[in-house]
Amino acid sequence: MLVYETPETFTEDLVECKVTPKNKKIAVVGAGFFGLVSLAALEEEGGFDPVCFEKTDKPGGTWCYREKPEDGVGSTMPSTIINHSKELGALSTFPPKKESNNFMRHYEVYEYIMDYATSRGILKYIRYKMEVLKVKRSDNYEETGKWTVTVKNRLSRRTSTDVYDGVLVCIGHNNRPKMPSYPNQDLFKGENMHTYSLKEVAPYKEKTVVVIGMGCSGLDATVETSNVARQVYISTRSGAHVMNRVGHRGLPLDTILIRQCLFQLFNILPHQVLSWLW
């Protein structure tokens, strides 16, 4: 497993970037997967001077595993496995390593992302420990189309505002837990937690666990806690089909199913038939 180091110290001059007069100045918010891909696209097309603001001290976003969840930053479980095959989720210009698992673990995804970023030479554009506080249209937006971006250095606590020709927001949508509330929930004497914060399952040894929801994280939590818990229940509002990742002859199921001919059948066959087939 590769380890990618980032600068140990962060100073105010990291906010500055060299700008070519004819180039457009672009702010990229977030150095996760899509932030890095955006930087690569800007670099490849040319004519841009990008600067990427990353809230944490490392790139990679959700796939950069952290022992403790941080507010506003994506979180994964120690055993998280990506829910699509590596070929189906790979960048078309950068195939994954052959020795990687068909369904890569979180550290393999992180290594893949960082290998891509390193090969494209885009890590130099990232400014770490810089939190974007506000993005708004400039006062003369109608004439110039420019944006003002206010950022805070999380070490010095100082804020600064600059003007950009464009802004790419790449912060993802899984960076904060969404906890539901239920009647009489306060009467429950056990522990309530979101899978966002699930980092170990030892505390659930010989306990009864209820997992609410059958999304990817819910099923991951179910599998992990079932290794130590006395009993695990899944509560789902509408039900779902749970399918094996691996299909015929050991091939990833998604690469078998996602074919043009099958999608044509999906458009032809009635819903009742499709439900029976699944």
Coordinates of N, CA and C in Angstrom, one line a residue, residues 27-191:
A27 N -11.1 28.4 -9.7 CA -11.0 27.9 -8.4 C -11.8 26.5 -8.4
V28 N -11.1 25.5 -7.8 CA -11.7 24.2 -7.7 C -11.9 23.9 -6.2
V29 N -13.1 23.7 -5.8 CA -13.4 23.5 -4.4 C -13.4 22.0 -4.1
G30 N -12.4 21.5 -3.4 CA -12.4 20.1 -3.0 C -11.4 19.3 -3.9
A31 N -10.5 18.5 -3.2 CA -9.5 17.7 -3.9 C -9.8 16.2 -3.8
G32 N -11.1 15.9 -3.9 CA -11.5 14.5 -4.0 C -11.4 14.0 -5.4
F33 N -12.0 12.9 -5.7 CA -11.9 12.3 -7.0 C -12.2 13.2 -8.1
F34 N -13.4 13.9 -8.0 CA -13.8 14.7 -9.1 C -13.1 16.1 -9.1
G35 N -12.6 16.5 -8.0 CA -11.7 17.7 -7.9 C -10.4 17.4 -8.7
L36 N -9.9 16.3 -8.5 CA -8.6 15.9 -9.1 C -8.8 15.7 -10.6
V37 N -9.9 15.1 -11.0 CA -10.2 14.9 -12.4 C -10.5 16.3 -13.1
S38 N -11.1 17.2 -12.4 CA -11.3 18.5 -12.9 C -10.0 19.2 -13.2
L39 N -9.1 19.1 -12.2 CA -7.8 19.7 -12.4 C -7.1 19.1 -13.6
A40 N -7.2 17.8 -13.8 CA -6.5 17.2 -14.9 C -7.1 17.7 -16.2
A41 N -8.5 17.9 -16.3 CA -9.1 18.3 -17.5 C -8.7 19.8 -17.8
L42 N -8.6 20.6 -16.8 CA -8.1 22.0 -17.0 C -6.7 22.0 -17.5
E43 N -5.9 21.2 -16.9 CA -4.5 21.1 -17.3 C -4.4 20.6 -18.8
E44 N -5.2 19.6 -19.1 CA -5.1 19.1 -20.5 C -5.6 20.0 -21.5
E45 N -6.7 20.7 -21.2 CA -7.2 21.7 -22.2 C -6.4 22.9 -22.4
G46 N -5.7 23.3 -21.3 CA -4.8 24.5 -21.4 C -5.6 25.8 -21.4
G47 N -4.9 26.9 -21.1 CA -5.5 28.2 -21.1 C -6.1 28.5 -19.7
F48 N -5.8 27.7 -18.7 CA -6.4 27.9 -17.4 C -5.3 27.9 -16.3
D49 N -5.5 28.7 -15.3 CA -4.6 28.7 -14.1 C -5.4 28.2 -12.9
P50 N -5.5 26.9 -12.6 CA -6.4 26.5 -11.5 C -5.7 26.5 -10.2
V51 N -6.5 26.7 -9.2 CA -6.1 26.5 -7.8 C -7.2 25.8 -7.1
C52 N -6.8 24.7 -6.4 CA -7.7 23.8 -5.7 C -7.6 24.0 -4.2
F53 N -8.8 24.3 -3.6 CA -8.8 24.5 -2.1 C -9.3 23.2 -1.5
E54 N -8.5 22.6 -0.6 CA -8.8 21.4 0.1 C -8.9 21.6 1.6
K55 N -10.0 21.3 2.2 CA -10.3 21.5 3.6 C -9.3 20.8 4.5
T56 N -8.9 19.6 4.1 CA -8.1 18.7 5.0 C -6.7 18.8 4.6
D57 N -5.8 17.9 5.2 CA -4.4 17.9 4.9 C -4.0 16.9 3.8
K58 N -5.0 16.2 3.2 CA -4.7 15.2 2.2 C -5.7 15.3 1.1
P59 N -5.3 14.9 -0.1 CA -6.3 14.8 -1.2 C -7.0 13.4 -1.2
G60 N -8.0 13.2 -2.0 CA -8.6 11.9 -2.1 C -10.1 11.9 -1.7
G61 N -10.5 12.9 -0.9 CA -11.9 13.0 -0.5 C -12.4 11.9 0.3
T62 N -13.5 11.3 0.0 CA -14.1 10.2 0.8 C -13.2 9.0 0.8
W63 N -12.4 8.8 -0.2 CA -11.6 7.6 -0.2 C -10.3 7.7 0.6
C64 N -10.0 8.9 1.1 CA -8.9 9.0 2.0 C -9.4 8.6 3.4
Y65 N -9.0 7.4 3.8 CA -9.6 6.9 5.1 C -9.1 7.6 6.3
R66 N -10.0 8.0 7.2 CA -9.6 8.6 8.5 C -10.2 7.9 9.6
E67 N -9.4 7.7 10.7 CA -9.8 7.0 11.9 C -11.0 7.6 12.6
K68 N -11.0 9.0 12.5 CA -12.1 9.7 13.1 C -12.8 10.5 12.1
P69 N -14.2 10.5 12.0 CA -14.9 11.3 11.0 C -14.8 12.8 11.3
E70 N -14.7 13.6 10.3 CA -14.6 15.0 10.4 C -15.8 15.7 9.7
D71 N -16.4 16.6 10.4 CA -17.6 17.3 9.9 C -17.3 17.9 8.5
G72 N -18.2 17.6 7.6 CA -18.0 18.1 6.2 C -17.1 17.4 5.3
V73 N -16.5 16.2 5.8 CA -15.6 15.4 5.1 C -16.2 14.0 4.9
G74 N -16.1 13.5 3.7 CA -16.6 12.1 3.5 C -15.9 11.1 4.4
S75 N -16.7 10.0 4.7 CA -16.1 9.0 5.6 C -16.4 7.6 5.1
T76 N -15.5 6.7 5.3 CA -15.7 5.3 4.9 C -15.4 4.4 6.1
M77 N -16.0 3.2 6.0 CA -15.7 2.2 7.1 C -14.4 1.5 6.8
P78 N -13.7 0.9 7.7 CA -12.5 0.2 7.5 C -12.6 -0.9 6.4
S79 N -13.8 -1.5 6.3 CA -14.0 -2.6 5.4 C -14.7 -2.2 4.1
T80 N -14.9 -0.9 3.8 CA -15.6 -0.5 2.7 C -15.1 -1.0 1.4
I81 N -15.9 -1.6 0.6 CA -15.6 -2.0 -0.8 C -16.5 -1.3 -1.8
I82 N -15.9 -0.8 -2.9 CA -16.6 -0.1 -3.8 C -17.7 -0.9 -4.4
N83 N -18.9 -0.3 -4.8 CA -20.1 -1.1 -5.2 C -20.2 -1.3 -6.7
H84 N -19.1 -1.0 -7.4 CA -19.1 -1.4 -8.8 C -17.7 -1.9 -9.2
S85 N -17.6 -2.7 -10.2 CA -16.4 -3.3 -10.6 C -15.4 -2.2 -11.0
K86 N -14.1 -2.5 -10.9 CA -13.1 -1.5 -11.2 C -13.1 -1.1 -12.7
E87 N -13.4 -2.0 -13.6 CA -13.4 -1.6 -15.0 C -14.6 -0.7 -15.3
L88 N -15.7 -0.9 -14.6 CA -16.9 -0.1 -14.9 C -16.7 1.3 -14.3
G89 N -16.0 1.4 -13.2 CA -15.8 2.8 -12.6 C -14.5 3.5 -12.9
A90 N -13.7 2.9 -13.8 CA -12.4 3.4 -14.1 C -12.5 4.6 -15.0
L91 N -11.5 5.5 -15.0 CA -11.3 6.5 -16.0 C -10.9 5.9 -17.3
S92 N -11.5 6.3 -18.4 CA -11.2 5.7 -19.7 C -9.8 5.8 -20.1
T93 N -9.1 6.8 -19.6 CA -7.7 7.0 -20.0 C -6.7 6.4 -19.0
F94 N -7.2 5.8 -17.9 CA -6.3 5.4 -16.9 C -6.9 4.1 -16.2
P95 N -6.6 2.9 -16.8 CA -7.2 1.7 -16.3 C -6.5 1.3 -15.0
P96 N -7.3 0.6 -14.1 CA -6.7 0.2 -12.8 C -5.7 -0.9 -13.0
K97 N -4.9 -1.2 -12.0 CA -3.9 -2.2 -12.0 C -4.6 -3.6 -12.2
K98 N -4.0 -4.5 -12.9 CA -4.6 -5.8 -13.1 C -4.7 -6.6 -11.8
E99 N -3.7 -6.3 -10.9 CA -3.7 -7.1 -9.6 C -4.7 -6.6 -8.6
S100 N -5.3 -5.4 -8.9 CA -6.3 -4.9 -7.9 C -7.6 -5.8 -8.0
N101 N -8.3 -5.9 -6.8 CA -9.5 -6.7 -6.8 C -10.5 -6.1 -7.8
N102 N -11.4 -7.0 -8.3 CA -12.4 -6.6 -9.2 C -13.3 -5.5 -8.5
F103 N -13.6 -5.7 -7.3 CA -14.3 -4.7 -6.5 C -13.3 -4.2 -5.4
M104 N -12.7 -3.1 -5.7 CA -11.6 -2.6 -5.0 C -12.0 -2.1 -3.5
R105 N -11.1 -2.4 -2.6 CA -11.3 -1.9 -1.2 C -11.0 -0.4 -1.2
H106 N -11.4 0.3 -0.1 CA -11.2 1.7 -0.1 C -9.8 2.2 -0.3
Y107 N -8.8 1.4 0.2 CA -7.4 1.8 0.1 C -6.9 1.6 -1.3
E108 N -7.5 0.6 -2.0 CA -7.1 0.4 -3.5 C -7.7 1.6 -4.3
V109 N -8.9 2.0 -4.0 CA -9.5 3.1 -4.7 C -8.6 4.4 -4.5
Y110 N -8.2 4.6 -3.2 CA -7.4 5.8 -2.9 C -6.1 5.7 -3.7
E111 N -5.5 4.5 -3.7 CA -4.2 4.4 -4.4 C -4.4 4.7 -5.9
Y112 N -5.5 4.2 -6.5 CA -5.8 4.4 -7.9 C -5.9 5.9 -8.2
I113 N -6.7 6.6 -7.3 CA -6.9 8.0 -7.5 C -5.5 8.8 -7.4
M114 N -4.7 8.4 -6.4 CA -3.5 9.1 -6.2 C -2.5 8.8 -7.3
D115 N -2.5 7.6 -7.8 CA -1.6 7.3 -9.0 C -2.0 8.1 -10.2
Y116 N -3.3 8.3 -10.4 CA -3.8 9.1 -11.5 C -3.3 10.6 -11.3
A117 N -3.5 11.1 -10.1 CA -3.2 12.5 -9.9 C -1.7 12.7 -10.0
T118 N -0.9 11.8 -9.6 CA 0.6 11.9 -9.7 C 1.0 11.8 -11.1
S119 N 0.4 10.9 -11.9 CA 0.8 10.8 -13.3 C 0.4 12.0 -14.1
R120 N -0.6 12.7 -13.7 CA -1.0 13.9 -14.4 C -0.3 15.2 -13.9
G121 N 0.4 15.1 -12.8 CA 1.2 16.2 -12.3 C 0.3 17.4 -11.8
I122 N -0.8 17.0 -11.1 CA -1.8 18.0 -10.8 C -1.8 18.3 -9.3
L123 N -1.1 17.6 -8.5 CA -1.1 17.8 -7.0 C -0.5 19.2 -6.7
K124 N 0.3 19.7 -7.6 CA 0.9 21.1 -7.3 C -0.1 22.2 -7.2
Y125 N -1.3 21.9 -7.7 CA -2.4 23.0 -7.7 C -3.2 23.0 -6.4
I126 N -3.0 22.1 -5.5 CA -3.8 21.9 -4.3 C -3.2 22.8 -3.2
R127 N -4.1 23.5 -2.5 CA -3.8 24.3 -1.3 C -4.5 23.6 -0.1
Y128 N -3.8 23.0 0.7 CA -4.3 22.2 1.8 C -4.7 23.1 3.0
K129 N -5.6 22.5 3.8 CA -6.1 23.2 5.0 C -6.7 24.6 4.7
M130 N -7.3 24.6 3.5 CA -8.0 25.9 3.1 C -9.5 25.6 2.9
E131 N -10.3 26.2 3.7 CA -11.7 25.9 3.7 C -12.5 27.1 3.0
V132 N -13.2 26.7 2.0 CA -14.0 27.7 1.3 C -15.2 28.1 2.1
L133 N -15.4 29.4 2.4 CA -16.5 29.9 3.2 C -17.6 30.4 2.4
K134 N -17.3 31.0 1.3 CA -18.3 31.7 0.5 C -17.9 31.8 -1.0
V135 N -18.9 31.5 -1.9 CA -18.7 31.7 -3.3 C -19.9 32.5 -3.8
K136 N -19.6 33.6 -4.4 CA -20.7 34.5 -4.9 C -20.3 35.2 -6.2
R137 N -21.3 35.7 -6.9 CA -21.0 36.5 -8.1 C -20.3 37.8 -7.7
S138 N -19.4 38.2 -8.5 CA -18.7 39.5 -8.3 C -19.7 40.6 -8.5
D139 N -19.3 41.8 -8.1 CA -20.2 43.0 -8.2 C -20.4 43.3 -9.7
N140 N -19.4 43.0 -10.5 CA -19.6 43.3 -12.0 C -19.8 42.0 -12.8
Y141 N -20.5 41.1 -12.2 CA -20.6 39.8 -12.8 C -21.3 39.9 -14.2
E142 N -22.3 40.7 -14.3 CA -23.0 40.8 -15.6 C -22.1 41.2 -16.7
E143 N -21.0 42.0 -16.4 CA -20.1 42.4 -17.5 C -18.9 41.4 -17.6
T144 N -18.4 40.9 -16.5 CA -17.2 40.1 -16.5 C -17.4 38.6 -16.4
G145 N -18.6 38.2 -15.7 CA -18.8 36.8 -15.5 C -17.9 36.2 -14.4
K146 N -17.3 37.0 -13.6 CA -16.3 36.6 -12.6 C -17.0 36.3 -11.3
W147 N -16.3 35.5 -10.4 CA -16.8 35.1 -9.1 C -15.8 35.5 -8.0
T148 N -16.3 35.8 -6.8 CA -15.5 36.0 -5.7 C -15.5 34.8 -4.7
V149 N -14.4 34.4 -4.3 CA -14.3 33.2 -3.4 C -13.6 33.6 -2.1
T150 N -14.2 33.3 -1.0 CA -13.6 33.6 0.3 C -13.2 32.3 1.0
V151 N -11.9 32.2 1.4 CA -11.4 31.0 2.0 C -10.8 31.3 3.3
K152 N -10.7 30.3 4.2 CA -10.1 30.4 5.5 C -8.9 29.4 5.7
N153 N -7.8 29.9 6.1 CA -6.7 29.0 6.4 C -7.0 28.4 7.8
R154 N -7.2 27.1 7.8 CA -7.6 26.5 9.1 C -6.5 26.4 10.1
L155 N -5.3 26.8 9.8 CA -4.3 26.8 10.8 C -4.1 28.2 11.4
S156 N -4.0 29.2 10.5 CA -3.9 30.6 11.0 C -5.2 31.3 11.3
R157 N -6.3 30.7 10.8 CA -7.6 31.2 11.0 C -7.9 32.5 10.2
R158 N -7.0 32.9 9.4 CA -7.1 34.1 8.6 C -7.9 33.8 7.3
T159 N -8.7 34.8 6.9 CA -9.5 34.6 5.7 C -9.0 35.6 4.6
S160 N -9.3 35.2 3.4 CA -8.9 36.0 2.2 C -9.9 35.8 1.1
T161 N -10.1 36.8 0.3 CA -11.0 36.8 -0.8 C -10.3 37.1 -2.1
D162 N -10.6 36.4 -3.1 CA -10.0 36.6 -4.4 C -11.1 36.4 -5.5
V163 N -10.8 36.9 -6.7 CA -11.7 36.9 -7.8 C -11.2 35.8 -8.9
Y164 N -12.2 35.1 -9.4 CA -11.9 34.0 -10.3 C -12.8 34.1 -11.5
D165 N -12.3 33.6 -12.7 CA -13.1 33.5 -13.9 C -14.2 32.4 -13.8
G166 N -13.9 31.4 -13.0 CA -14.9 30.3 -12.9 C -14.6 29.5 -11.6
V167 N -15.6 28.8 -11.2 CA -15.5 28.0 -10.0 C -16.1 26.6 -10.2
L168 N -15.4 25.6 -9.9 CA -15.8 24.2 -10.0 C -16.0 23.7 -8.6
V169 N -17.3 23.4 -8.2 CA -17.6 22.9 -6.8 C -17.6 21.3 -6.9
C170 N -16.6 20.7 -6.2 CA -16.4 19.3 -6.3 C -16.3 18.7 -4.9
I171 N -17.3 19.0 -4.0 CA -17.3 18.6 -2.6 C -18.1 17.3 -2.4
G172 N -18.7 16.8 -3.4 CA -19.5 15.6 -3.3 C -20.8 15.8 -2.5
H173 N -21.5 14.7 -2.3 CA -22.8 14.8 -1.6 C -22.9 13.8 -0.4
N174 N -21.8 13.2 -0.1 CA -21.8 12.3 1.1 C -20.9 12.8 2.2
N175 N -20.9 14.0 2.4 CA -19.9 14.6 3.4 C -20.5 14.9 4.7
R176 N -21.8 14.7 4.9 CA -22.4 14.9 6.2 C -23.5 13.9 6.4
P177 N -23.6 13.3 7.7 CA -24.6 12.3 7.9 C -26.0 13.0 8.0
K178 N -27.0 12.2 7.6 CA -28.4 12.7 7.7 C -29.2 11.7 8.6
M179 N -29.4 12.2 9.8 CA -30.1 11.4 10.8 C -31.6 11.6 10.9
P180 N -32.4 10.6 10.7 CA -33.8 10.7 10.9 C -34.2 10.8 12.3
S181 N -35.4 11.2 12.6 CA -36.0 11.3 13.9 C -37.3 10.5 13.9
Y182 N -37.6 9.8 15.1 CA -38.8 9.0 15.2 C -39.5 9.3 16.5
P183 N -40.8 9.1 16.5 CA -41.5 9.4 17.8 C -41.0 8.5 18.9
N184 N -40.8 9.1 20.1 CA -40.3 8.4 21.3 C -38.9 7.9 21.1
Q185 N -38.2 8.5 20.2 CA -36.8 8.0 20.0 C -36.0 8.3 21.3
D186 N -36.3 9.3 22.1 CA -35.6 9.6 23.3 C -35.7 8.6 24.4
L187 N -36.7 7.7 24.2 CA -37.0 6.6 25.2 C -36.0 5.4 25.0
F188 N -35.4 5.4 23.8 CA -34.5 4.2 23.6 C -33.3 4.4 24.4
K189 N -32.9 3.3 25.1 CA -31.7 3.4 26.0 C -30.4 3.0 25.4
G190 N -30.5 2.4 24.2 CA -29.3 2.0 23.5 C -28.6 3.1 22.8
E191 N -27.7 2.8 21.9 CA -26.9 3.8 21.1 C -27.5 4.1 19.8

